[in-house]
Amino acid sequence: MGIAIGAGIAVLTGLGAGVGIGLATAKSSEAIARQPEAAGQISKNLILGCALAEATAIYGFLIAILLIFMS
Amino acid sequence: MGIAIGAGIAVLTGLGAGVGIGLATAKSSEAIARQPEAAGQISKNLILGCALAEATAIYGFLIAILLIFMS
Amino acid sequence: MGIAIGAGIAVLTGLGAGVGIGLATAKSSEAIARQPEAAGQISKNLILGCALAEATAIYGFLIAILLIFMS
Amino acid sequence: MGIAIGAGIAVLTGLGAGVGIGLATAKSSEAIARQPEAAGQISKNLILGCALAEATAIYGFLIAILLIFMS
Amino acid sequence: MGIAIGAGIAVLTGLGAGVGIGLATAKSSEAIARQPEAAGQISKNLILGCALAEATAIYGFLIAILLIFMS
């Protein structure tokens, strides 16, 4: 039982990445609307930020996978 | 006991959709107030976003239903 | 023990209403500061929103009351 | 064990006050930067709001103290 | 089992610092974009705020370390 609860809590980490990527995309859309000629740089910036945020979700995913298969 | 707690936690997923749809509607109202002639496009955009957010609530709802009836 | 924990979690629903009503009041104050002549309509709007948000807190309160007295 | 967990959860109430006071201070700094001559009134307003927010943290603190010493 | 859960919850404190430092950095970037000549003072301010926020994460980290090694 403890393993199932632990894996469930571990994968919950993705919650932060979901909110953060949404926030980053929202502000990037706003920024592109204000300065359309900077769209290239803003998109590059957004992809960098999203990759780093996505990584935190992957940490939770890996720990959940480990918890399920290592027991 | 575990099934009841699990179903309760599962349906809690709707929390994020509730906050997200509220946020989307708030910013859409603001956007329509700033550019009333773009109201049609903003509403279309809002409905798309709300449908996707609503889907996350439905995932939690389905898992809760499965937990209650599959045991 | 389960009933006490359940009632405590149930009444926690009020948390969302507290944050939401605070947010609504904050933005309403901002809106009245920007357009003082629309204060009447903004207050009416705020009272409607707060009543609906308050209702969510009352749902949690009722479930907690039911959990305490129905057992 | 239940008492220790209960006291830990009770004192967690301070979380809301911490976020709220930070938010209030942030917006007050912004407001003073926009209207420096209104700094006195803004500070008075901030102190009132912080006192009320602080009170919510004290409720959690008191319940935690009660839980520890009343058992 | 209680020790592992306690240490896991204790180190969760870093969550607040992570959100707070992100928020502070976001608003600092915005402030530097608006007033580039004040970048020095804004960075000094940001470092002070981040150090204080980081400290809250370290409290949780220390309690988790204590929980693991003191038992």
Tab-separated table of C-alpha atoms in Angstrom:
chain	number	residue	atom	x	y	z
A	1	MET	CA	0.000	0.000	0.000
A	2	GLY	CA	2.814	2.417	0.928
A	3	ILE	CA	4.435	2.004	-2.532
A	4	ALA	CA	1.230	2.902	-4.388
A	5	ILE	CA	0.684	6.016	-2.218
A	6	GLY	CA	4.353	7.002	-2.581
A	7	ALA	CA	4.290	6.646	-6.388
A	8	GLY	CA	1.036	8.643	-6.499
A	9	ILE	CA	2.581	11.452	-4.412
A	10	ALA	CA	5.843	11.355	-6.423
A	11	VAL	CA	4.153	11.846	-9.800
A	12	LEU	CA	2.204	14.762	-8.248
A	13	THR	CA	5.422	16.771	-8.790
A	14	GLY	CA	4.194	17.370	-12.342
A	15	LEU	CA	1.612	19.745	-10.829
A	16	GLY	CA	4.221	22.482	-10.390
A	17	ALA	CA	5.583	22.072	-13.921
A	18	GLY	CA	2.035	22.228	-15.328
A	19	VAL	CA	1.255	25.496	-13.539
A	20	GLY	CA	4.690	26.946	-14.298
A	21	ILE	CA	4.665	26.134	-18.025
A	22	GLY	CA	1.141	27.550	-18.275
A	23	LEU	CA	2.305	30.760	-16.551
A	24	ALA	CA	5.380	31.010	-18.786
A	25	THR	CA	3.301	30.507	-21.955
A	26	ALA	CA	0.711	33.044	-20.785
A	27	LYS	CA	3.319	35.750	-20.172
A	28	SER	CA	5.129	34.878	-23.424
A	29	SER	CA	1.901	35.340	-25.407
A	30	GLU	CA	1.462	38.688	-23.682
A	31	ALA	CA	5.059	39.637	-24.480
A	32	ILE	CA	4.736	38.660	-28.174
A	33	ALA	CA	1.487	40.677	-28.389
A	34	ARG	CA	3.368	43.721	-27.029
A	35	GLN	CA	6.541	43.307	-29.157
A	36	PRO	CA	5.753	41.041	-32.162
A	37	GLU	CA	9.250	41.608	-33.652
A	38	ALA	CA	10.843	39.939	-30.577
A	39	ALA	CA	8.798	36.747	-31.071
A	40	GLY	CA	11.870	34.667	-32.009
A	41	GLN	CA	13.807	35.526	-28.858
A	42	ILE	CA	10.714	35.136	-26.646
A	43	SER	CA	9.980	31.676	-28.103
A	44	LYS	CA	13.619	30.612	-27.538
A	45	ASN	CA	13.389	31.865	-23.953
A	46	LEU	CA	10.055	30.070	-23.452
A	47	ILE	CA	11.390	26.757	-24.798
A	48	LEU	CA	14.398	26.983	-22.425
A	49	GLY	CA	12.155	27.711	-19.428
A	50	CYS	CA	9.656	24.994	-20.359
A	51	ALA	CA	12.435	22.419	-20.746
A	52	LEU	CA	13.735	23.203	-17.250
A	53	ALA	CA	10.197	23.128	-15.788
A	54	GLU	CA	9.409	19.893	-17.651
A	55	ALA	CA	12.514	18.365	-16.075
A	56	THR	CA	11.003	18.785	-12.586
A	57	ALA	CA	7.953	16.799	-13.734
A	58	ILE	CA	10.265	14.098	-15.119
A	59	TYR	CA	12.020	13.809	-11.718
A	60	GLY	CA	8.673	12.974	-10.100
A	61	PHE	CA	7.838	10.579	-12.940
A	62	LEU	CA	11.187	8.758	-12.576
A	63	ILE	CA	10.824	8.411	-8.810
A	64	ALA	CA	7.293	7.008	-9.307
A	65	ILE	CA	8.609	4.528	-11.927
A	66	LEU	CA	11.434	3.521	-9.568
A	67	LEU	CA	8.989	3.060	-6.677
A	68	ILE	CA	6.747	0.818	-8.801
A	69	PHE	CA	9.459	-1.386	-10.401
A	70	MET	CA	12.080	-1.501	-7.627
A	71	SER	CA	9.776	-3.066	-5.024
B	1	MET	CA	-11.548	2.756	3.595
B	2	GLY	CA	-8.731	3.123	1.057
B	3	ILE	CA	-11.190	3.227	-1.869
B	4	ALA	CA	-13.202	6.091	-0.348
B	5	ILE	CA	-10.035	8.133	0.361
B	6	GLY	CA	-8.689	7.376	-3.131
B	7	ALA	CA	-11.923	8.441	-4.843
B	8	GLY	CA	-12.007	11.613	-2.722
B	9	ILE	CA	-8.413	12.487	-3.695
B	10	ALA	CA	-9.059	11.598	-7.376
B	11	VAL	CA	-12.033	13.941	-7.747
B	12	LEU	CA	-9.897	16.682	-6.108
B	13	THR	CA	-8.317	17.039	-9.570
B	14	GLY	CA	-11.225	19.317	-10.439
B	15	LEU	CA	-9.602	21.936	-8.166
B	16	GLY	CA	-7.044	22.848	-10.815
B	17	ALA	CA	-9.643	23.091	-13.581
B	18	GLY	CA	-11.808	25.319	-11.373
B	19	VAL	CA	-8.941	27.735	-10.665
B	20	GLY	CA	-7.734	27.623	-14.277
B	21	ILE	CA	-11.140	28.254	-15.870
B	22	GLY	CA	-11.746	31.108	-13.425
B	23	LEU	CA	-8.362	32.626	-14.360
B	24	ALA	CA	-9.056	32.208	-18.089
B	25	THR	CA	-12.502	33.808	-17.776
B	26	ALA	CA	-11.076	36.677	-15.692
B	27	LYS	CA	-8.395	37.510	-18.275
B	28	SER	CA	-10.895	37.066	-21.144
B	29	SER	CA	-13.260	39.603	-19.542
B	30	GLU	CA	-10.307	41.971	-19.177
B	31	ALA	CA	-9.331	41.378	-22.822
B	32	ILE	CA	-12.893	41.991	-24.093
B	33	ALA	CA	-13.052	45.205	-22.020
B	34	ARG	CA	-9.851	46.393	-23.710
B	35	GLN	CA	-10.763	45.312	-27.289
B	36	PRO	CA	-14.570	44.853	-27.504
B	37	GLU	CA	-14.399	44.261	-31.287
B	38	ALA	CA	-12.282	41.097	-30.684
B	39	ALA	CA	-14.945	39.571	-28.401
B	40	GLY	CA	-15.806	36.791	-30.876
B	41	GLN	CA	-12.233	35.543	-31.206
B	42	ILE	CA	-11.610	35.863	-27.438
B	43	SER	CA	-14.753	33.846	-26.644
B	44	LYS	CA	-13.720	31.144	-29.126
B	45	ASN	CA	-10.283	31.040	-27.512
B	46	LEU	CA	-11.824	30.906	-24.013
B	47	ILE	CA	-14.175	28.044	-24.939
B	48	LEU	CA	-11.224	26.027	-26.363
B	49	GLY	CA	-9.145	26.609	-23.210
B	50	CYS	CA	-12.037	25.851	-20.878
B	51	ALA	CA	-12.813	22.600	-22.729
B	52	LEU	CA	-9.192	21.433	-22.313
B	53	ALA	CA	-9.171	22.477	-18.612
B	54	GLU	CA	-12.554	20.840	-18.033
B	55	ALA	CA	-11.102	17.625	-19.467
B	56	THR	CA	-8.566	17.467	-16.597
B	57	ALA	CA	-11.454	17.631	-14.107
B	58	ILE	CA	-13.225	14.844	-16.020
B	59	TYR	CA	-10.107	12.618	-15.742
B	60	GLY	CA	-10.271	12.902	-11.942
B	61	PHE	CA	-14.033	12.307	-12.032
B	62	LEU	CA	-13.628	9.162	-14.178
B	63	ILE	CA	-10.918	7.733	-11.917
B	64	ALA	CA	-13.125	8.362	-8.889
B	65	ILE	CA	-16.078	6.638	-10.609
B	66	LEU	CA	-13.817	3.699	-11.563
B	67	LEU	CA	-12.517	3.449	-7.983
B	68	ILE	CA	-16.072	3.366	-6.577
B	69	PHE	CA	-17.626	0.890	-9.060
B	70	MET	CA	-14.649	-1.364	-9.859
B	71	SER	CA	-14.116	-2.507	-6.276
C	1	MET	CA	-10.792	9.065	14.230
C	2	GLY	CA	-11.754	8.933	10.524
C	3	ILE	CA	-14.801	11.159	11.154
C	4	ALA	CA	-12.735	13.902	12.848
C	5	ILE	CA	-10.152	13.895	10.015
C	6	GLY	CA	-12.921	13.842	7.393
C	7	ALA	CA	-14.741	16.800	8.989
C	8	GLY	CA	-11.447	18.709	9.259
C	9	ILE	CA	-10.685	18.120	5.568
C	10	ALA	CA	-14.275	18.938	4.549
C	11	VAL	CA	-14.301	22.356	6.238
C	12	LEU	CA	-10.936	23.088	4.549
C	13	THR	CA	-13.053	23.827	1.434
C	14	GLY	CA	-13.489	27.327	2.856
C	15	LEU	CA	-9.820	27.966	1.942
C	16	GLY	CA	-10.685	28.432	-1.740
C	17	ALA	CA	-13.580	30.783	-0.968
C	18	GLY	CA	-11.328	32.843	1.332
C	19	VAL	CA	-8.656	33.276	-1.353
C	20	GLY	CA	-11.256	33.857	-4.090
C	21	ILE	CA	-13.262	36.487	-2.172
C	22	GLY	CA	-10.011	38.272	-1.239
C	23	LEU	CA	-8.961	38.290	-4.896
C	24	ALA	CA	-12.385	39.540	-6.024
C	25	THR	CA	-12.370	42.324	-3.409
C	26	ALA	CA	-8.789	43.306	-4.346
C	27	LYS	CA	-9.609	43.642	-8.041
C	28	SER	CA	-12.920	45.426	-7.237
C	29	SER	CA	-11.064	48.020	-5.145
C	30	GLU	CA	-8.668	48.493	-8.056
C	31	ALA	CA	-11.606	48.808	-10.482
C	32	ILE	CA	-13.419	51.387	-8.284
C	33	ALA	CA	-10.143	53.379	-7.990
C	34	ARG	CA	-9.931	53.463	-11.803
C	35	GLN	CA	-13.636	54.209	-12.493
C	36	PRO	CA	-15.221	55.657	-9.294
C	37	GLU	CA	-18.509	56.384	-11.132
C	38	ALA	CA	-18.980	52.623	-11.777
C	39	ALA	CA	-18.744	51.809	-8.042
C	40	GLY	CA	-22.403	50.778	-7.797
C	41	GLN	CA	-22.200	48.226	-10.623
C	42	ILE	CA	-18.834	46.914	-9.383
C	43	SER	CA	-20.188	46.421	-5.843
C	44	LYS	CA	-23.242	44.588	-7.225
C	45	ASN	CA	-20.924	42.377	-9.291
C	46	LEU	CA	-18.666	41.766	-6.263
C	47	ILE	CA	-21.585	40.805	-4.007
C	48	LEU	CA	-22.846	38.304	-6.638
C	49	GLY	CA	-19.363	36.737	-6.991
C	50	CYS	CA	-18.771	36.636	-3.236
C	51	ALA	CA	-22.152	34.967	-2.650
C	52	LEU	CA	-21.293	32.208	-5.163
C	53	ALA	CA	-17.786	31.786	-3.665
C	54	GLU	CA	-19.192	31.794	-0.129
C	55	ALA	CA	-21.541	28.989	-1.204
C	56	THR	CA	-18.544	26.712	-1.873
C	57	ALA	CA	-17.357	27.301	1.700
C	58	ILE	CA	-20.856	26.494	2.976
C	59	TYR	CA	-20.809	23.148	1.092
C	60	GLY	CA	-17.670	22.158	3.017
C	61	PHE	CA	-19.199	23.416	6.263
C	62	LEU	CA	-22.392	21.389	5.701
C	63	ILE	CA	-20.483	18.193	4.897
C	64	ALA	CA	-18.400	18.677	8.055
C	65	ILE	CA	-21.585	19.221	10.132
C	66	LEU	CA	-23.144	16.102	8.544
C	67	LEU	CA	-19.994	14.055	9.270
C	68	ILE	CA	-20.014	15.142	12.944
C	69	PHE	CA	-23.738	14.679	13.685
C	70	MET	CA	-24.607	11.753	11.379
C	71	SER	CA	-22.165	9.341	12.996
D	1	MET	CA	1.183	10.265	17.291
D	2	GLY	CA	-2.153	11.844	16.305
D	3	ILE	CA	-1.456	14.853	18.567
D	4	ALA	CA	1.943	15.588	16.948
D	5	ILE	CA	0.474	15.346	13.416
D	6	GLY	CA	-2.501	17.486	14.445
D	7	ALA	CA	-0.276	20.208	15.969
D	8	GLY	CA	1.932	20.162	12.860
D	9	ILE	CA	-1.086	20.590	10.575
D	10	ALA	CA	-2.596	23.268	12.851
D	11	VAL	CA	0.493	25.490	12.803
D	12	LEU	CA	0.538	25.111	8.983
D	13	THR	CA	-2.219	27.773	9.020
D	14	GLY	CA	0.583	30.346	9.155
D	15	LEU	CA	1.296	29.495	5.501
D	16	GLY	CA	-1.679	31.563	4.328
D	17	ALA	CA	-0.719	34.547	6.477
D	18	GLY	CA	2.853	34.398	5.172
D	19	VAL	CA	1.753	34.462	1.536
D	20	GLY	CA	-0.935	37.082	2.212
D	21	ILE	CA	1.334	39.497	4.119
D	22	GLY	CA	3.990	39.134	1.401
D	23	LEU	CA	1.386	39.936	-1.267
D	24	ALA	CA	0.078	42.919	0.706
D	25	THR	CA	3.609	44.280	1.242
D	26	ALA	CA	4.458	43.762	-2.453
D	27	LYS	CA	1.401	45.691	-3.671
D	28	SER	CA	1.954	48.400	-0.994
D	29	SER	CA	5.533	48.948	-2.188
D	30	GLU	CA	4.177	49.235	-5.724
D	31	ALA	CA	1.498	51.681	-4.557
D	32	ILE	CA	4.017	53.871	-2.659
D	33	ALA	CA	6.281	53.880	-5.742
D	34	ARG	CA	3.340	55.154	-7.830
D	35	GLN	CA	2.028	57.722	-5.286
D	36	PRO	CA	4.836	58.548	-2.768
D	37	GLU	CA	2.713	61.281	-1.111
D	38	ALA	CA	0.133	58.631	-0.055
D	39	ALA	CA	2.776	56.563	1.798
D	40	GLY	CA	1.298	57.341	5.240
D	41	GLN	CA	-2.192	56.113	4.351
D	42	ILE	CA	-0.830	53.070	2.493
D	43	SER	CA	1.321	52.069	5.482
D	44	LYS	CA	-1.664	52.445	7.839
D	45	ASN	CA	-3.722	50.279	5.475
D	46	LEU	CA	-0.906	47.703	5.230
D	47	ILE	CA	-0.502	47.486	9.022
D	48	LEU	CA	-4.263	46.925	9.433
D	49	GLY	CA	-4.286	44.189	6.786
D	50	CYS	CA	-1.139	42.521	8.153
D	51	ALA	CA	-2.575	42.502	11.679
D	52	LEU	CA	-5.718	40.719	10.449
D	53	ALA	CA	-3.659	38.246	8.376
D	54	GLU	CA	-1.265	37.676	11.284
D	55	ALA	CA	-4.284	36.834	13.450
D	56	THR	CA	-5.064	33.828	11.213
D	57	ALA	CA	-1.538	32.514	11.844
D	58	ILE	CA	-2.027	33.025	15.584
D	59	TYR	CA	-5.234	30.921	15.499
D	60	GLY	CA	-3.232	27.999	14.086
D	61	PHE	CA	-0.458	28.607	16.613
D	62	LEU	CA	-2.930	28.615	19.524
D	63	ILE	CA	-4.628	25.399	18.377
D	64	ALA	CA	-1.203	23.744	18.075
D	65	ILE	CA	-0.263	24.942	21.598
D	66	LEU	CA	-3.606	23.645	22.929
D	67	LEU	CA	-3.105	20.291	21.201
D	68	ILE	CA	0.375	19.911	22.725
D	69	PHE	CA	-0.416	20.988	26.302
D	70	MET	CA	-4.033	19.794	26.681
D	71	SER	CA	-3.225	16.138	26.089
E	1	MET	CA	7.849	4.672	8.535
E	2	GLY	CA	6.859	7.859	10.397
E	3	ILE	CA	10.426	9.205	10.125
E	4	ALA	CA	10.557	8.791	6.335
E	5	ILE	CA	7.156	10.492	5.890
E	6	GLY	CA	8.173	13.269	8.300
E	7	ALA	CA	11.466	13.924	6.489
E	8	GLY	CA	9.636	13.931	3.139
E	9	ILE	CA	7.093	16.488	4.418
E	10	ALA	CA	9.847	18.590	6.077
E	11	VAL	CA	11.891	18.979	2.898
E	12	LEU	CA	8.652	19.976	1.098
E	13	THR	CA	9.216	23.419	2.706
E	14	GLY	CA	11.502	24.179	-0.236
E	15	LEU	CA	8.354	24.424	-2.388
E	16	GLY	CA	7.557	27.871	-1.004
E	17	ALA	CA	11.109	29.143	-1.528
E	18	GLY	CA	11.096	27.827	-5.110
E	19	VAL	CA	7.869	29.651	-5.973
E	20	GLY	CA	8.926	32.789	-4.089
E	21	ILE	CA	12.388	33.066	-5.664
E	22	GLY	CA	10.849	32.498	-9.114
E	23	LEU	CA	8.316	35.273	-8.446
E	24	ALA	CA	11.036	37.635	-7.174
E	25	THR	CA	13.254	36.956	-10.202
E	26	ALA	CA	10.299	37.429	-12.578
E	27	LYS	CA	9.376	40.819	-11.133
E	28	SER	CA	13.063	41.860	-10.977
E	29	SER	CA	13.484	41.094	-14.683
E	30	GLU	CA	10.387	43.179	-15.348
E	31	ALA	CA	11.747	46.015	-13.183
E	32	ILE	CA	15.166	45.980	-14.915
E	33	ALA	CA	13.405	46.027	-18.316
E	34	ARG	CA	11.482	49.136	-17.214
E	35	GLN	CA	14.424	50.962	-15.557
E	36	PRO	CA	17.724	49.481	-16.857
E	37	GLU	CA	19.795	52.110	-14.991
E	38	ALA	CA	18.501	50.759	-11.639
E	39	ALA	CA	19.735	47.223	-12.405
E	40	GLY	CA	22.415	47.326	-9.686
E	41	GLN	CA	20.007	48.215	-6.895
E	42	ILE	CA	17.371	45.755	-8.152
E	43	SER	CA	19.931	42.900	-8.246
E	44	LYS	CA	21.083	43.759	-4.698
E	45	ASN	CA	17.448	43.740	-3.568
E	46	LEU	CA	16.805	40.432	-5.380
E	47	ILE	CA	19.849	38.750	-3.817
E	48	LEU	CA	18.709	39.863	-0.326
E	49	GLY	CA	15.191	38.554	-0.913
E	50	CYS	CA	16.408	35.269	-2.443
E	51	ALA	CA	18.784	34.690	0.488
E	52	LEU	CA	15.915	35.097	2.975
E	53	ALA	CA	13.623	32.840	0.880
E	54	GLU	CA	16.407	30.268	0.449
E	55	ALA	CA	16.754	30.211	4.238
E	56	THR	CA	13.197	28.884	4.577
E	57	ALA	CA	14.107	25.989	2.269
E	58	ILE	CA	17.223	25.322	4.389
E	59	TYR	CA	15.067	25.121	7.561
E	60	GLY	CA	13.065	22.299	5.976
E	61	PHE	CA	16.252	20.636	4.728
E	62	LEU	CA	17.818	20.768	8.219
E	63	ILE	CA	14.722	19.337	9.908
E	64	ALA	CA	14.688	16.505	7.327
E	65	ILE	CA	18.413	15.813	7.980
E	66	LEU	CA	17.789	15.853	11.754
E	67	LEU	CA	14.824	13.477	11.359
E	68	ILE	CA	16.923	11.025	9.318
E	69	PHE	CA	20.081	11.027	11.453
E	70	MET	CA	18.676	11.609	14.961
E	71	SER	CA	16.515	8.487	14.950
